[in-house]
XYZ file of C-alpha atoms in Angstrom:
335
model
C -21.445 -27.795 7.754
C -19.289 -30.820 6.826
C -19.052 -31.389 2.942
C -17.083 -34.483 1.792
C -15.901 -33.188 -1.562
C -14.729 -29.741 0.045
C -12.268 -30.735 2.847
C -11.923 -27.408 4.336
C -15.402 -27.527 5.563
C -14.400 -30.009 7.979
C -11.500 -26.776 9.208
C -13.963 -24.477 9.320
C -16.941 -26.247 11.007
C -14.271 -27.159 13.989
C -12.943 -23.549 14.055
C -16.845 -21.964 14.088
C -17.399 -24.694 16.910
C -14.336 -23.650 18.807
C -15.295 -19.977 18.496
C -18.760 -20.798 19.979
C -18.422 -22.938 22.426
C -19.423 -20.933 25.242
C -22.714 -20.138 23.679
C -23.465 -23.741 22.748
C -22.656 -24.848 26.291
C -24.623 -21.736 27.588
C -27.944 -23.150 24.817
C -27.197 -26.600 26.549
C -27.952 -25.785 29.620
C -31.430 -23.716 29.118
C -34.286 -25.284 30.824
C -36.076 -26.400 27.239
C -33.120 -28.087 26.447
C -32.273 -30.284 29.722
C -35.939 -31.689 29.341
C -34.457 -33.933 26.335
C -30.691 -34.459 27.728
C -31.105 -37.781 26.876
C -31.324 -37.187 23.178
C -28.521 -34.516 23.267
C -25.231 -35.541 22.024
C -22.645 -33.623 23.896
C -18.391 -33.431 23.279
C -15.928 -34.524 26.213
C -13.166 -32.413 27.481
C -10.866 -34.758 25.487
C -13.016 -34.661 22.343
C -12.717 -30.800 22.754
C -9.130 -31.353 22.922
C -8.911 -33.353 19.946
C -10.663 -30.679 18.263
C -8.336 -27.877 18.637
C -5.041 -29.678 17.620
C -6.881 -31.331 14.823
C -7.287 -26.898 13.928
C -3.732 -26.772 14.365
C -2.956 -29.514 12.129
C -4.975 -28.067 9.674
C -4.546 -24.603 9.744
C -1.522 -24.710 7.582
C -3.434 -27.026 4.934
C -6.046 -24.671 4.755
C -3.327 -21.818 3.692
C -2.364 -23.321 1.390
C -5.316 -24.365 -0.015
C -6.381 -20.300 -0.691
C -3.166 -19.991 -2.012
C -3.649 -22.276 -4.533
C -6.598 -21.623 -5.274
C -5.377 -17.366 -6.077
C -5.929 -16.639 -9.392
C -4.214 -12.766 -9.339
C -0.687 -14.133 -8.677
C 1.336 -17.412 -9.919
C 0.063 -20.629 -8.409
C 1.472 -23.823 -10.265
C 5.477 -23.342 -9.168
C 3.799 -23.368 -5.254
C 2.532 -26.911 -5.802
C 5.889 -28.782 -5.109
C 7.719 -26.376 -2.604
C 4.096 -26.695 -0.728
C 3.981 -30.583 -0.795
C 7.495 -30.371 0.991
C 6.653 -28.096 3.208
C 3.366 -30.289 4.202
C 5.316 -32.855 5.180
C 7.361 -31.592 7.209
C 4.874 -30.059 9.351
C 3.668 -33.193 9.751
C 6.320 -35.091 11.046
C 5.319 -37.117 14.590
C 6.355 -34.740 17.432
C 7.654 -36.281 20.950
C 4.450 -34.578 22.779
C 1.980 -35.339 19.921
C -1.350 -38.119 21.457
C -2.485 -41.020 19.513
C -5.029 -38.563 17.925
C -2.673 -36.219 16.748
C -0.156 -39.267 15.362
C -3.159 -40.252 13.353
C -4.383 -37.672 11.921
C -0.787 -36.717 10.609
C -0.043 -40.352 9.580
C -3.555 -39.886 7.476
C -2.487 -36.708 5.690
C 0.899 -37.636 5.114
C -0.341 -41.005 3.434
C -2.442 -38.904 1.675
C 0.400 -36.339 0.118
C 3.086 -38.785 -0.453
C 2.090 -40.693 -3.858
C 0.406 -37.015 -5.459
C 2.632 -35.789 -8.210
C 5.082 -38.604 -8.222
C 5.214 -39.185 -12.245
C 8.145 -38.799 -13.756
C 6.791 -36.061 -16.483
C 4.770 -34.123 -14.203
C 7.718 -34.412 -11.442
C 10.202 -32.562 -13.643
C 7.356 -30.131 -14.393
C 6.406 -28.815 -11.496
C 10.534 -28.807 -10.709
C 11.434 -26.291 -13.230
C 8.453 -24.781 -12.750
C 9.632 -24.453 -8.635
C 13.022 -23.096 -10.442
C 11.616 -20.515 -12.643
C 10.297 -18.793 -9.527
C 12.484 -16.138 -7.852
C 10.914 -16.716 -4.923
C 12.146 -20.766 -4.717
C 15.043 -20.990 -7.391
C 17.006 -21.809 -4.830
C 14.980 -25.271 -3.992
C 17.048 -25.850 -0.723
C 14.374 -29.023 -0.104
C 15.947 -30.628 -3.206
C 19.615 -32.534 -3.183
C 22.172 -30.917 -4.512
C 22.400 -33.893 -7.754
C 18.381 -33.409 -8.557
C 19.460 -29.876 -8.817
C 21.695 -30.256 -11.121
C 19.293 -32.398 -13.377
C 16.062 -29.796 -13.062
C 19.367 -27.172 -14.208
C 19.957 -29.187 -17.431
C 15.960 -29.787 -17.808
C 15.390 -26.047 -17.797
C 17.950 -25.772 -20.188
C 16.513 -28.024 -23.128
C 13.614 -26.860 -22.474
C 14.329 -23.188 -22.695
C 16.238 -23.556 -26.080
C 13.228 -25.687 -27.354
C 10.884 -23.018 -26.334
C 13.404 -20.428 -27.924
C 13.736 -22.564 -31.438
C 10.056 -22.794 -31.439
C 9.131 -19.608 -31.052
C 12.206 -18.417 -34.068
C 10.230 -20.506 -36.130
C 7.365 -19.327 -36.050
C 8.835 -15.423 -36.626
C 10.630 -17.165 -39.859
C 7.057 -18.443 -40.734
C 5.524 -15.193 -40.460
C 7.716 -13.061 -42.689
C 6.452 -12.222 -45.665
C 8.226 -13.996 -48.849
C 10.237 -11.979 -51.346
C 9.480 -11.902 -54.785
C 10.716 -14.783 -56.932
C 11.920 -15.081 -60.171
C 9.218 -17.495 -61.816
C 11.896 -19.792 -63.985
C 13.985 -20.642 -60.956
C 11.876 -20.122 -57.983
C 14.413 -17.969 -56.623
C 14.146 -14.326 -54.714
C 15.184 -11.649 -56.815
C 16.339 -8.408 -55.616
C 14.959 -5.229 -56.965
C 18.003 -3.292 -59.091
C 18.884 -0.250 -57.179
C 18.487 2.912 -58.893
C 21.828 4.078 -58.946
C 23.033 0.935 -60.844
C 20.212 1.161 -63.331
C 21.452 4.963 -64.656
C 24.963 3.713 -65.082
C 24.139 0.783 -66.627
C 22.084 3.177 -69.221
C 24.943 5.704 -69.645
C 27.313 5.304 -72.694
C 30.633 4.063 -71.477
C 32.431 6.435 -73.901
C 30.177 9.925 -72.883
C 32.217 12.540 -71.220
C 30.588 14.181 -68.130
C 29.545 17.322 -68.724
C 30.600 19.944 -66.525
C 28.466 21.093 -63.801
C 27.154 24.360 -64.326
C 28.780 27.641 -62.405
C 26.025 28.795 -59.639
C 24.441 32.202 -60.104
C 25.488 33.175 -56.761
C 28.780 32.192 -55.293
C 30.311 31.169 -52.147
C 31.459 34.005 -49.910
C 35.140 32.919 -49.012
C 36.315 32.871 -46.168
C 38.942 35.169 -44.446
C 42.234 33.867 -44.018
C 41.935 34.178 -40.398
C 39.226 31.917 -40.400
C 40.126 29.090 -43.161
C 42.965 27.270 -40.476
C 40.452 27.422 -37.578
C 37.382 25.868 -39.786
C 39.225 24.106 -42.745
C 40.374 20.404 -41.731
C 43.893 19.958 -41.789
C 45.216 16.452 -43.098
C 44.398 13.591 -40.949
C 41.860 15.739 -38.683
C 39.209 13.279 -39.377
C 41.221 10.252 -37.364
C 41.568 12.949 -34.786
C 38.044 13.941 -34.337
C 36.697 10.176 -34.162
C 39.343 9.281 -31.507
C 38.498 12.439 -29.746
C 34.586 11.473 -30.057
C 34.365 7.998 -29.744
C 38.389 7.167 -27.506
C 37.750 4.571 -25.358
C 33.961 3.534 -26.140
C 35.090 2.850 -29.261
C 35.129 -1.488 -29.029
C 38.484 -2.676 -31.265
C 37.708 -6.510 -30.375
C 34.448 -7.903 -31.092
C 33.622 -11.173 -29.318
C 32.224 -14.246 -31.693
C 28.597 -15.087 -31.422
C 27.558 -17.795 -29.116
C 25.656 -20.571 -29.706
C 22.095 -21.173 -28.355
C 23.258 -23.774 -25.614
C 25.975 -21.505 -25.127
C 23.683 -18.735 -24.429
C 21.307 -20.433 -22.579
C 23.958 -22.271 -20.199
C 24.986 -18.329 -19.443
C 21.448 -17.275 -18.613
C 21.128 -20.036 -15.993
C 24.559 -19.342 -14.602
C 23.534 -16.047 -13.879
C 19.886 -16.377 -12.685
C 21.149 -18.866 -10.356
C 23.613 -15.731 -8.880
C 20.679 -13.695 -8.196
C 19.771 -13.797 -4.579
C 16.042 -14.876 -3.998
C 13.574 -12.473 -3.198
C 10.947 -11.906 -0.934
C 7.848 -14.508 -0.924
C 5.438 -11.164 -1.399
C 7.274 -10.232 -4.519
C 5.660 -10.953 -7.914
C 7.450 -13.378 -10.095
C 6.069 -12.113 -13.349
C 6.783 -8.684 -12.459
C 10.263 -9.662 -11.398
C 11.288 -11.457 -14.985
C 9.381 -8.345 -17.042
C 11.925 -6.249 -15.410
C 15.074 -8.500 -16.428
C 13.863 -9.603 -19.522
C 16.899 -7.909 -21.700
C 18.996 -9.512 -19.175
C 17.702 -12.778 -20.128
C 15.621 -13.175 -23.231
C 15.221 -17.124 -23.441
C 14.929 -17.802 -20.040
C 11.682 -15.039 -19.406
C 10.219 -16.813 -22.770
C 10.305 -20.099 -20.926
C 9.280 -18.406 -17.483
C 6.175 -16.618 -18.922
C 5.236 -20.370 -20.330
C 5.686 -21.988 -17.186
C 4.055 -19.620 -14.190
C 1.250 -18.574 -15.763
C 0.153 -22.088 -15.841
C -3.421 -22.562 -12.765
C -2.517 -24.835 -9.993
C -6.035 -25.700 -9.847
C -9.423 -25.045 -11.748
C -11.082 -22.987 -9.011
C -11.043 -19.726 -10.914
C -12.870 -21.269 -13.739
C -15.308 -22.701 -11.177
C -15.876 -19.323 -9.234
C -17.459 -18.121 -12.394
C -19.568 -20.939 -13.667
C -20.934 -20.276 -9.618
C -21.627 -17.417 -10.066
C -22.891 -17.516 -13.237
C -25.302 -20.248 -11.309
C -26.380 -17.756 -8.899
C -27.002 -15.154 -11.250
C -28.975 -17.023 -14.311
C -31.954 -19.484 -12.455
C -35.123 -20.412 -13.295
C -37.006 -17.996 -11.660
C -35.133 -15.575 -13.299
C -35.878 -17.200 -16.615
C -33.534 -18.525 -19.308
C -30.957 -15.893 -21.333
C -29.508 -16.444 -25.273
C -26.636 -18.273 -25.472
C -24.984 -15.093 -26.353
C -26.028 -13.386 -23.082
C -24.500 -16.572 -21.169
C -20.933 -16.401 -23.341
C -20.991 -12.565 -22.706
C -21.854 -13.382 -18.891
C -19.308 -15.806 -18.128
C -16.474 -14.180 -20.410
């Protein structure tokens, strides 16, 4: 059951042997099988031992692992807080044997040098950050905090730069003038028909309607006729204190994005079964740069095993005894 490029086979092959090990001790002691004891290779109490804290020690590898490998929920901001929390498991213990000290010592040689690069480091960081779920990064000091903080903020307004060049790019052109190359604004009607009017030409009096107005009683003109100033009075009665006298200047990108960060880092972190995506769709108005850089970042695969699942499949599916399809039927099969 062991495969050497899959790991976990190693897990589960101790964990089915585990499970069984009352029927294979029950198989080894049937009369067929103690004619050829001899060629019988058996496990020791010790060995047996061995076996179930090596489960133990892998158990929490193998989590992670299928977490990793999801491909319904964010993966790549788990790949840091995970290596962390790896190696802390596997810290020597007072009680642990000479097995069990080896078998960590292996692993943790193992983790330590995997995403060490400098690039890929600051990554996965903000990446880590970006998450709801680990903003807080308590496995970090408090100075490389501070830096993946300024990191997220550079590249947030890059992302946010980017992106309002691209709208600029994509609006259509107004009409130019073709001697200067500049846009030239349609004249508005209005200012056409007085620029065609004679200046000296009286207006000529509108006409008297056919049917006239019935007046009003003079019980009813003070209720419904305005009296002077009643306009100032009816705004301050409609609008009074939602009515904003002081209007704040804009602020700048960095300004804006510094403000963002400030406040995501107030909001408390939420529950590891929460979804991240779902979580910044909800406060996107609340912060419009930092969701654009958070919808770049987490919806980047930890790993390729989603893409793999389906070329397996696909495997399964399209053989030779089933004959060969169109390359059409194989893009419409695996898309």
């Amino acid at each position: 059951m062991d495969v050497a490029t899959r790991w976990n086979s190693s897990f589960h092959m101790i964990e089915r042997y585990l499970e069984q090990q009352a029927a294979i001790f029950a198989t080894l002691l049937h009369k067929d099988v103690k004619k050829n004891i001899a060629d019988v290779v058996t496990l020791s109490d010790t060995d047996n031992q061995n076996l179930e804290a090596a489960l133990k020690i892998l158990g929490p590898i193998n989590t992670a692992t299928n977490l990793l490998c999801s491909d319904s929920s964010p993966t790549v901001s788990l790949i840091h807080p995970m290596k962390e929390m790896l190696l802390v498991q596997m810290k020597i213990m007072p009680g642990d044997n000479a097995f069990v000290k080896a078998v960590k010592d292996a692993i943790v040689k193992n983790l330590l040098p995997r995403y060490t690069e400098p690039d890929l480091l600051d990554m996965l960081h903000v990446a880590a950050a970006l998450d709801p779920r680990f903003k807080s990064l308590p496995y970090i000091p408090e100075g490389d905090r501070n830096d993946i903080s300024k990191s997220m903020s550079k590249k947030a307004m890059a992302i946010d730069s980017m992106q309002s060049d691209v709208k600029v790019k994509d609006e259509p052109s107004s009409p130019e003038d073709s001697s200067t190359g500049t846009a030239v604004m349609p004249a508005l009607p209005a200012l056409e028909a007085l620029r065609s009017q004679p200046l000296d030409q009286p207006e000529e009096p509108e006409e008297e309607p056919a049917m006239k107005k019935p007046r009003l009683s003079p019980e009813l003109k003070p209720r419904l006729s305005p009296e002077p100033n009643s306009s100032e009075n009816a705004l301050e009665s409609l609008f009074g204190d939602v009515f904003v006298t002081c209007v704040e200047p804009a602020k700048s990108l960095d300004q804006r994005v510094d403000s963002e960060i400030a406040d995501y880092e107030k909001e408390p972190v939420v529950s590891l079964k929460s979804d991240p995506l779902q979580w910044w769709k909800e406060r996107a108005g609340h912060y419009p740069i930092l969701s654009k850089l958070a919808s770049s970042y987490l919806v980047i695969p930890a790993t390729s095993v989603a893409s793999e699942r389906v070329f397996s499949t696909a495997g399964d599916i399209v053989n030779a005894q089933r004959g060969t399809l169109s390359s059409d039927n194989v893009d419409m099969l695996i898309f």
